[in-house]
Amino acid sequence: MTEMVYGAVPVQRGEPILPKWWRTIDKWTLSCVLILFAVGLLLGLASSPPLAAKNGFSSFHYVQRQALFGSVALVVMLLTSMMTPILVRRLAVLGFVCAFVALAMLPFFGSDFGKGAVRWYSLGFASLQPSEFLKPGFVVAAAWMMAANQELNGPPGRTWSFALCIAIVLMLAMQPDFGQACLVLFGWGVMYFVAGAPMILLVAMAGFVVMGGVIAYSSSEHFARRIDGFLSTADIDPTTQMGYATNAIREGGLFGVGVGEGQVKWSLPDAHTDFIIAVAAEEYGLIMVLCIILLYCGVVVSSLLRLVRERDPFIRLAGTGLACMFGVQAMINMGVAVRLLPAKGMTLPFVSYGGSSVIASGIALGMLLAFTRTRPQGEISELLGRGRIR
């Protein structure tokens, strides 16, 4: 419809897929993602051997599995990035429906693997976490609804997307998985803001979030224990995960203690997943941590700079939601490690070990790369300039 009204730049017919993909792809984002994956393997070599030895596997068992999962994720990411936005939307909505059903069935068929929260399906050879795959699908589905809301005589897409968001948040809170619930709510809020939500509504939403947090604190011992530990003014117990992580970051200093010389991996059971940034800080120092932060910032900023010039509302909303959710998940993981945030149990995208996490991140970044590709449709600045001339 946009091209019918405003016209489009002629497309080069017969251009091979790969050259066209390389010419239009966001190379900066692609480079940052590949480097993050390489960093994840490097940190896996440092953090996973103690756990492998404890479980009776070979030293690099988890690194090999991460390389396998990562290879699948990269292939999926590249294939997805070659798709058109319409095809991405169709597949994302289909995947979202499947993930939503899987999330709803978790209380009946899921497993907690002794961690106190039913978040996974046990497949025997691996585990599957539906919420990881739900997030990118939800972002695309919600963006589609919001974009349809802006059309003349369009459906009430904003209301539908909000109802869907609340249903997902409630299911995640029942696991309990308040970290993923907050991330889904944040992704919806960002898209709603970009879609033109009134500020008073966003303030009201923030109030409801605070109210929900108070209710969760009163009714969930799991949630209350984490909040109390975060707000406690007493010194951190050095024998807890947070204590080990804090000490590792402090010992690493600017340049780290040296490759393979870190000790936190022998004490932290989640050194290769939730607290992998502590391993990076101890062995490679603040320099490595800053490099990792810059890589995540590179993905988010580069994507948003491309999306701000995009005039298709669906692509702009979906891309913004994916980019911001990716960056905030990384921020939450690192914030927990330095005790800026309560413990959430959230992975560091493309760096932490985990099949569901890395493959779902590959899908999300593939969608983002597909949405930020340069397309022959002009930019929003051209439309604004044309409006001023008229």
Tab-separated table of C-alpha atoms in Angstrom:
chain	number	residue	atom	x	y	z
A	1	MET	CA	0.000	0.000	0.000
A	2	THR	CA	2.852	2.395	0.826
A	3	GLU	CA	4.444	1.840	-2.582
A	4	MET	CA	1.106	2.381	-4.334
A	5	VAL	CA	0.735	5.803	-2.707
A	6	TYR	CA	4.296	7.096	-2.668
A	7	GLY	CA	5.966	5.083	-5.395
A	8	ALA	CA	9.096	2.957	-5.202
A	9	VAL	CA	12.580	2.895	-6.613
A	10	PRO	CA	12.796	0.337	-9.435
A	11	VAL	CA	14.171	-3.047	-8.367
A	12	GLN	CA	17.053	-4.635	-10.223
A	13	ARG	CA	15.630	-7.767	-11.779
A	14	GLY	CA	17.681	-10.913	-11.997
A	15	GLU	CA	20.232	-9.939	-9.349
A	16	PRO	CA	21.541	-13.049	-7.549
A	17	ILE	CA	20.319	-13.534	-3.983
A	18	LEU	CA	23.701	-13.564	-2.205
A	19	PRO	CA	25.148	-10.407	-3.847
A	20	LYS	CA	21.872	-8.593	-3.213
A	21	TRP	CA	21.833	-9.796	0.402
A	22	TRP	CA	25.423	-8.661	0.968
A	23	ARG	CA	24.740	-5.274	-0.623
A	24	THR	CA	21.679	-4.552	1.523
A	25	ILE	CA	22.561	-6.176	4.873
A	26	ASP	CA	23.601	-4.205	7.958
A	27	LYS	CA	27.239	-5.305	7.975
A	28	TRP	CA	28.028	-3.580	11.269
A	29	THR	CA	25.342	-5.514	13.160
A	30	LEU	CA	26.329	-8.753	11.435
A	31	SER	CA	29.989	-8.247	12.394
A	32	CYS	CA	29.126	-7.491	16.029
A	33	VAL	CA	27.013	-10.653	16.295
A	34	LEU	CA	29.746	-12.857	14.828
A	35	ILE	CA	32.297	-11.390	17.237
A	36	LEU	CA	29.928	-11.945	20.178
A	37	PHE	CA	29.567	-15.592	19.191
A	38	ALA	CA	33.369	-15.957	19.029
A	39	VAL	CA	33.676	-14.307	22.458
A	40	GLY	CA	31.090	-16.752	23.797
A	41	LEU	CA	33.158	-19.724	22.630
A	42	LEU	CA	36.305	-18.180	24.121
A	43	LEU	CA	34.620	-17.671	27.492
A	44	GLY	CA	33.101	-21.150	27.264
A	45	LEU	CA	36.604	-22.592	27.021
A	46	ALA	CA	37.432	-20.773	30.249
A	47	SER	CA	34.235	-21.375	32.237
A	48	SER	CA	32.832	-24.809	31.353
A	49	PRO	CA	35.639	-27.391	31.988
A	50	PRO	CA	35.052	-27.512	35.791
A	51	LEU	CA	31.352	-28.229	35.291
A	52	ALA	CA	32.138	-30.837	32.623
A	53	ALA	CA	34.545	-32.593	34.981
A	54	LYS	CA	31.963	-32.495	37.774
A	55	ASN	CA	29.349	-34.126	35.549
A	56	GLY	CA	31.764	-36.736	34.164
A	57	PHE	CA	32.099	-35.310	30.650
A	58	SER	CA	35.182	-34.445	28.638
A	59	SER	CA	36.740	-31.062	29.371
A	60	PHE	CA	35.268	-29.309	26.336
A	61	HIS	CA	31.887	-31.066	26.298
A	62	TYR	CA	29.887	-27.880	26.825
A	63	VAL	CA	32.046	-25.871	24.428
A	64	GLN	CA	31.409	-28.429	21.686
A	65	ARG	CA	27.674	-28.326	22.353
A	66	GLN	CA	27.736	-24.530	22.314
A	67	ALA	CA	29.602	-24.574	19.007
A	68	LEU	CA	26.930	-26.912	17.601
A	69	PHE	CA	24.045	-24.792	18.900
A	70	GLY	CA	25.789	-21.643	17.745
A	71	SER	CA	26.367	-23.010	14.256
A	72	VAL	CA	22.657	-23.815	13.977
A	73	ALA	CA	21.829	-20.332	15.277
A	74	LEU	CA	24.104	-18.618	12.750
A	75	VAL	CA	22.678	-20.629	9.855
A	76	VAL	CA	19.124	-19.797	10.962
A	77	MET	CA	20.084	-16.141	11.406
A	78	LEU	CA	21.593	-15.859	7.925
A	79	LEU	CA	18.695	-17.675	6.244
A	80	THR	CA	16.150	-15.533	8.083
A	81	SER	CA	18.010	-12.333	7.161
A	82	MET	CA	17.590	-13.228	3.473
A	83	MET	CA	13.788	-13.347	3.735
A	84	THR	CA	11.401	-10.564	2.864
A	85	PRO	CA	9.637	-8.762	5.746
A	86	ILE	CA	6.318	-10.325	4.719
A	87	LEU	CA	7.743	-13.858	4.868
A	88	VAL	CA	9.427	-13.104	8.188
A	89	ARG	CA	6.112	-11.875	9.565
A	90	ARG	CA	4.234	-14.980	8.456
A	91	LEU	CA	6.799	-17.399	9.881
A	92	ALA	CA	7.148	-15.353	13.086
A	93	VAL	CA	3.401	-15.401	13.738
A	94	LEU	CA	3.296	-19.153	13.119
A	95	GLY	CA	6.258	-19.678	15.449
A	96	PHE	CA	4.664	-17.442	18.057
A	97	VAL	CA	1.481	-19.506	18.082
A	98	CYS	CA	3.505	-22.712	18.582
A	99	ALA	CA	5.611	-21.154	21.357
A	100	PHE	CA	2.515	-19.726	23.054
A	101	VAL	CA	0.873	-23.172	23.162
A	102	ALA	CA	4.118	-24.704	24.445
A	103	LEU	CA	4.312	-22.057	27.179
A	104	ALA	CA	0.713	-22.737	28.213
A	105	MET	CA	1.438	-26.479	28.464
A	106	LEU	CA	4.503	-26.069	30.702
A	107	PRO	CA	2.628	-26.579	34.020
A	108	PHE	CA	1.500	-29.999	32.770
A	109	PHE	CA	4.528	-31.312	30.872
A	110	GLY	CA	7.430	-29.052	31.886
A	111	SER	CA	10.367	-29.608	34.211
A	112	ASP	CA	12.215	-27.369	36.662
A	113	PHE	CA	15.503	-29.368	36.638
A	114	GLY	CA	15.760	-28.725	40.372
A	115	LYS	CA	15.848	-24.914	40.011
A	116	GLY	CA	12.417	-24.208	41.477
A	117	ALA	CA	10.843	-22.792	38.312
A	118	VAL	CA	9.073	-24.842	35.622
A	119	ARG	CA	10.512	-23.236	32.477
A	120	TRP	CA	11.782	-26.120	30.336
A	121	TYR	CA	10.741	-29.221	28.438
A	122	SER	CA	13.101	-32.129	28.879
A	123	LEU	CA	13.920	-33.693	25.511
A	124	GLY	CA	16.385	-36.231	26.872
A	125	PHE	CA	19.380	-35.079	24.830
A	126	ALA	CA	18.640	-31.396	25.527
A	127	SER	CA	16.105	-29.034	27.091
A	128	LEU	CA	13.784	-26.518	25.455
A	129	GLN	CA	12.699	-23.194	26.973
A	130	PRO	CA	9.584	-21.922	25.116
A	131	SER	CA	9.833	-18.368	26.467
A	132	GLU	CA	13.083	-17.809	24.549
A	133	PHE	CA	11.351	-18.543	21.233
A	134	LEU	CA	8.184	-16.729	22.267
A	135	LYS	CA	9.859	-13.312	22.587
A	136	PRO	CA	10.833	-12.621	18.951
A	137	GLY	CA	7.550	-14.055	17.690
A	138	PHE	CA	5.566	-11.900	20.104
A	139	VAL	CA	7.420	-8.744	19.058
A	140	VAL	CA	6.608	-9.332	15.380
A	141	ALA	CA	2.978	-10.278	16.087
A	142	ALA	CA	2.434	-7.250	18.339
A	143	ALA	CA	4.083	-4.933	15.790
A	144	TRP	CA	1.767	-6.301	13.095
A	145	MET	CA	-1.280	-5.574	15.268
A	146	MET	CA	-0.112	-2.057	16.127
A	147	ALA	CA	0.676	-1.263	12.497
A	148	ALA	CA	-2.774	-2.502	11.444
A	149	ASN	CA	-4.281	-0.213	14.089
A	150	GLN	CA	-2.863	2.804	12.218
A	151	GLU	CA	-4.660	1.933	8.987
A	152	LEU	CA	-7.962	3.550	8.059
A	153	ASN	CA	-10.789	1.500	9.609
A	154	GLY	CA	-8.132	-0.859	10.952
A	155	PRO	CA	-8.712	-3.297	13.823
A	156	PRO	CA	-8.024	-2.332	17.477
A	157	GLY	CA	-4.527	-3.796	17.215
A	158	ARG	CA	-3.087	-1.940	20.189
A	159	THR	CA	-5.760	-3.353	22.486
A	160	TRP	CA	-5.285	-6.859	21.093
A	161	SER	CA	-1.500	-6.669	21.498
A	162	PHE	CA	-1.869	-5.414	25.082
A	163	ALA	CA	-4.236	-8.256	25.991
A	164	LEU	CA	-1.821	-10.754	24.460
A	165	CYS	CA	1.095	-9.188	26.343
A	166	ILE	CA	-0.726	-9.422	29.685
A	167	ALA	CA	-1.623	-13.070	29.050
A	168	ILE	CA	2.040	-13.897	28.368
A	169	VAL	CA	3.260	-11.937	31.396
A	170	LEU	CA	0.825	-13.785	33.668
A	171	MET	CA	1.903	-17.197	32.331
A	172	LEU	CA	5.573	-16.318	32.822
A	173	ALA	CA	4.931	-15.009	36.342
A	174	MET	CA	3.273	-18.310	37.261
A	175	GLN	CA	6.455	-20.317	36.470
A	176	PRO	CA	7.816	-18.059	38.119
A	177	ASP	CA	9.982	-16.194	35.586
A	178	PHE	CA	9.669	-12.519	36.417
A	179	GLY	CA	12.756	-11.605	34.403
A	180	GLN	CA	11.313	-12.805	31.095
A	181	ALA	CA	7.923	-11.326	32.032
A	182	CYS	CA	9.497	-7.893	32.539
A	183	LEU	CA	11.407	-8.240	29.263
A	184	VAL	CA	8.224	-9.032	27.294
A	185	LEU	CA	6.411	-6.119	28.933
A	186	PHE	CA	9.339	-3.818	28.150
A	187	GLY	CA	9.389	-4.883	24.494
A	188	TRP	CA	5.682	-4.183	24.143
A	189	GLY	CA	6.051	-0.823	25.913
A	190	VAL	CA	8.836	0.311	23.578
A	191	MET	CA	6.802	-0.542	20.496
A	192	TYR	CA	3.713	1.113	21.944
A	193	PHE	CA	5.732	4.254	22.635
A	194	VAL	CA	7.119	4.322	19.087
A	195	ALA	CA	3.586	3.758	17.752
A	196	GLY	CA	2.520	7.016	19.383
A	197	ALA	CA	1.183	6.077	22.812
A	198	PRO	CA	0.181	9.043	25.029
A	199	MET	CA	2.592	9.707	27.890
A	200	ILE	CA	-0.145	9.490	30.516
A	201	LEU	CA	-0.839	5.909	29.457
A	202	LEU	CA	2.835	4.973	29.794
A	203	VAL	CA	2.943	6.509	33.277
A	204	ALA	CA	-0.168	4.531	34.217
A	205	MET	CA	1.500	1.358	32.909
A	206	ALA	CA	4.565	2.054	35.056
A	207	GLY	CA	2.251	2.352	38.064
A	208	PHE	CA	0.650	-0.987	37.285
A	209	VAL	CA	4.102	-2.585	36.980
A	210	VAL	CA	5.033	-1.293	40.430
A	211	MET	CA	1.722	-2.574	41.800
A	212	GLY	CA	2.353	-5.961	40.201
A	213	GLY	CA	5.810	-6.050	41.789
A	214	VAL	CA	4.303	-5.389	45.226
A	215	ILE	CA	1.767	-8.182	44.730
A	216	ALA	CA	4.482	-10.569	43.540
A	217	TYR	CA	6.646	-9.665	46.538
A	218	SER	CA	3.744	-10.439	48.895
A	219	SER	CA	2.685	-13.693	47.266
A	220	SER	CA	5.908	-15.276	45.956
A	221	GLU	CA	8.592	-16.439	48.371
A	222	HIS	CA	10.969	-16.933	45.418
A	223	PHE	CA	10.521	-13.312	44.285
A	224	ALA	CA	10.647	-11.887	47.815
A	225	ARG	CA	13.878	-13.727	48.634
A	226	ARG	CA	15.650	-12.249	45.601
A	227	ILE	CA	14.408	-8.724	46.286
A	228	ASP	CA	15.392	-8.942	49.978
A	229	GLY	CA	18.854	-10.151	49.002
A	230	PHE	CA	19.238	-7.301	46.534
A	231	LEU	CA	18.088	-4.591	48.975
A	232	SER	CA	20.009	-5.961	51.947
A	233	THR	CA	22.585	-3.515	53.348
A	234	ALA	CA	24.647	-6.340	54.844
A	235	ASP	CA	27.810	-7.531	53.158
A	236	ILE	CA	27.302	-10.101	50.442
A	237	ASP	CA	27.773	-13.676	51.617
A	238	PRO	CA	31.001	-14.709	49.842
A	239	THR	CA	29.728	-18.298	49.513
A	240	THR	CA	26.706	-17.333	47.370
A	241	GLN	CA	26.660	-16.983	43.577
A	242	MET	CA	26.473	-13.206	43.886
A	243	GLY	CA	29.363	-13.226	46.344
A	244	TYR	CA	31.560	-15.307	44.043
A	245	ALA	CA	30.692	-13.125	41.042
A	246	THR	CA	31.365	-9.874	42.884
A	247	ASN	CA	34.722	-11.109	44.138
A	248	ALA	CA	35.706	-12.310	40.648
A	249	ILE	CA	34.929	-8.922	39.103
A	250	ARG	CA	36.909	-7.187	41.840
A	251	GLU	CA	39.902	-9.495	41.412
A	252	GLY	CA	39.979	-9.072	37.627
A	253	GLY	CA	40.823	-5.383	37.754
A	254	LEU	CA	41.655	-3.641	34.489
A	255	PHE	CA	43.484	-6.398	32.589
A	256	GLY	CA	42.406	-9.597	34.421
A	257	VAL	CA	44.360	-12.287	36.235
A	258	GLY	CA	45.272	-14.099	33.027
A	259	VAL	CA	43.796	-16.666	30.687
A	260	GLY	CA	42.912	-19.848	32.574
A	261	GLU	CA	43.950	-18.375	35.934
A	262	GLY	CA	40.468	-17.440	37.147
A	263	GLN	CA	38.980	-19.222	40.157
A	264	VAL	CA	35.296	-18.247	40.013
A	265	LYS	CA	34.524	-20.994	37.472
A	266	TRP	CA	35.349	-23.601	40.119
A	267	SER	CA	32.781	-22.159	42.554
A	268	LEU	CA	29.895	-20.851	40.433
A	269	PRO	CA	27.504	-23.538	39.119
A	270	ASP	CA	26.184	-21.039	36.546
A	271	ALA	CA	29.561	-19.634	35.511
A	272	HIS	CA	28.964	-20.650	31.890
A	273	THR	CA	25.423	-19.224	31.720
A	274	ASP	CA	24.003	-16.470	33.940
A	275	PHE	CA	27.335	-15.281	35.357
A	276	ILE	CA	29.631	-15.701	32.372
A	277	ILE	CA	30.434	-11.979	32.454
A	278	ALA	CA	32.097	-12.587	35.858
A	279	VAL	CA	34.452	-15.084	34.185
A	280	ALA	CA	35.254	-12.507	31.496
A	281	ALA	CA	35.922	-9.817	34.115
A	282	GLU	CA	38.179	-12.062	36.231
A	283	GLU	CA	40.336	-13.544	33.478
A	284	TYR	CA	40.372	-10.702	30.922
A	285	GLY	CA	39.545	-7.691	33.064
A	286	LEU	CA	37.493	-4.565	32.565
A	287	ILE	CA	38.837	-4.181	29.014
A	288	MET	CA	37.046	-7.336	27.862
A	289	VAL	CA	33.815	-6.344	29.607
A	290	LEU	CA	33.858	-2.919	27.930
A	291	CYS	CA	34.456	-4.555	24.546
A	292	ILE	CA	31.448	-6.834	25.091
A	293	ILE	CA	29.294	-3.860	26.093
A	294	LEU	CA	30.383	-1.950	22.987
A	295	LEU	CA	29.456	-4.913	20.777
A	296	TYR	CA	25.921	-4.981	22.181
A	297	CYS	CA	25.675	-1.205	21.840
A	298	GLY	CA	26.863	-1.551	18.237
A	299	VAL	CA	24.024	-3.951	17.397
A	300	VAL	CA	21.346	-1.780	19.002
A	301	VAL	CA	22.554	1.617	17.795
A	302	SER	CA	23.295	0.501	14.236
A	303	SER	CA	19.859	-1.120	13.941
A	304	LEU	CA	18.007	1.872	15.374
A	305	LEU	CA	19.841	4.277	13.062
A	306	ARG	CA	18.587	2.277	10.100
A	307	LEU	CA	15.071	1.908	11.502
A	308	VAL	CA	14.674	5.626	12.181
A	309	ARG	CA	14.779	6.132	8.396
A	310	GLU	CA	12.241	3.364	7.746
A	311	ARG	CA	8.764	4.507	6.695
A	312	ASP	CA	6.919	1.178	6.871
A	313	PRO	CA	5.281	1.253	10.357
A	314	PHE	CA	5.324	-2.536	10.808
A	315	ILE	CA	9.031	-2.844	10.025
A	316	ARG	CA	9.865	0.168	12.192
A	317	LEU	CA	7.933	-1.180	15.189
A	318	ALA	CA	9.098	-4.801	14.898
A	319	GLY	CA	12.736	-3.842	14.349
A	320	THR	CA	12.723	-1.412	17.275
A	321	GLY	CA	11.197	-4.007	19.587
A	322	LEU	CA	13.720	-6.688	18.599
A	323	ALA	CA	16.730	-4.365	18.901
A	324	CYS	CA	15.714	-2.914	22.269
A	325	MET	CA	14.790	-6.293	23.747
A	326	PHE	CA	18.155	-7.710	22.649
A	327	GLY	CA	20.057	-4.840	24.257
A	328	VAL	CA	18.034	-4.816	27.487
A	329	GLN	CA	18.460	-8.569	27.983
A	330	ALA	CA	22.235	-8.087	27.816
A	331	MET	CA	21.992	-5.127	30.201
A	332	ILE	CA	19.936	-7.146	32.706
A	333	ASN	CA	22.401	-10.058	32.660
A	334	MET	CA	25.398	-7.807	33.270
A	335	GLY	CA	23.482	-5.672	35.786
A	336	VAL	CA	22.744	-8.741	37.887
A	337	ALA	CA	26.418	-9.781	37.887
A	338	VAL	CA	27.504	-6.426	39.365
A	339	ARG	CA	24.466	-6.277	41.712
A	340	LEU	CA	22.814	-3.331	40.020
A	341	LEU	CA	19.699	-5.506	39.566
A	342	PRO	CA	18.126	-8.408	41.497
A	343	ALA	CA	19.023	-11.914	40.348
A	344	LYS	CA	16.951	-12.766	37.250
A	345	GLY	CA	18.371	-15.979	35.784
A	346	MET	CA	18.712	-14.458	32.307
A	347	THR	CA	21.356	-15.403	29.746
A	348	LEU	CA	23.745	-13.096	27.903
A	349	PRO	CA	22.683	-13.348	24.214
A	350	PHE	CA	25.158	-15.244	21.986
A	351	VAL	CA	27.684	-15.456	24.842
A	352	SER	CA	26.074	-17.594	27.555
A	353	TYR	CA	25.794	-21.359	27.129
A	354	GLY	CA	22.340	-22.658	26.220
A	355	GLY	CA	20.748	-24.153	23.140
A	356	SER	CA	17.369	-22.421	23.467
A	357	SER	CA	18.976	-19.076	24.214
A	358	VAL	CA	21.497	-18.994	21.375
A	359	ILE	CA	19.122	-20.393	18.719
A	360	ALA	CA	16.334	-18.013	19.757
A	361	SER	CA	18.848	-15.138	19.651
A	362	GLY	CA	19.821	-16.236	16.150
A	363	ILE	CA	16.177	-16.151	15.071
A	364	ALA	CA	15.648	-12.707	16.632
A	365	LEU	CA	18.784	-11.216	15.061
A	366	GLY	CA	17.927	-12.810	11.710
A	367	MET	CA	14.556	-11.045	11.828
A	368	LEU	CA	16.244	-7.788	12.807
A	369	LEU	CA	18.738	-8.052	9.940
A	370	ALA	CA	15.875	-8.775	7.531
A	371	PHE	CA	13.984	-5.692	8.731
A	372	THR	CA	17.016	-3.385	8.567
A	373	ARG	CA	18.114	-4.376	5.064
A	374	THR	CA	18.192	-1.549	2.554
A	375	ARG	CA	15.102	-1.820	0.363
A	376	PRO	CA	14.132	0.157	-2.775
A	377	GLN	CA	11.323	2.094	-1.102
A	378	GLY	CA	12.926	5.399	-0.188
A	379	GLU	CA	13.231	6.714	3.349
A	380	ILE	CA	10.895	8.549	5.697
A	381	SER	CA	12.972	11.727	5.319
A	382	GLU	CA	12.033	11.823	1.635
A	383	LEU	CA	8.356	11.614	2.533
A	384	LEU	CA	8.689	14.415	5.094
A	385	GLY	CA	10.566	16.569	2.587
A	386	ARG	CA	7.886	15.962	-0.036
A	387	GLY	CA	5.230	16.990	2.482
A	388	ARG	CA	7.045	20.278	3.191
A	389	ILE	CA	7.319	21.063	-0.506
A	390	ARG	CA	3.607	20.588	-0.946
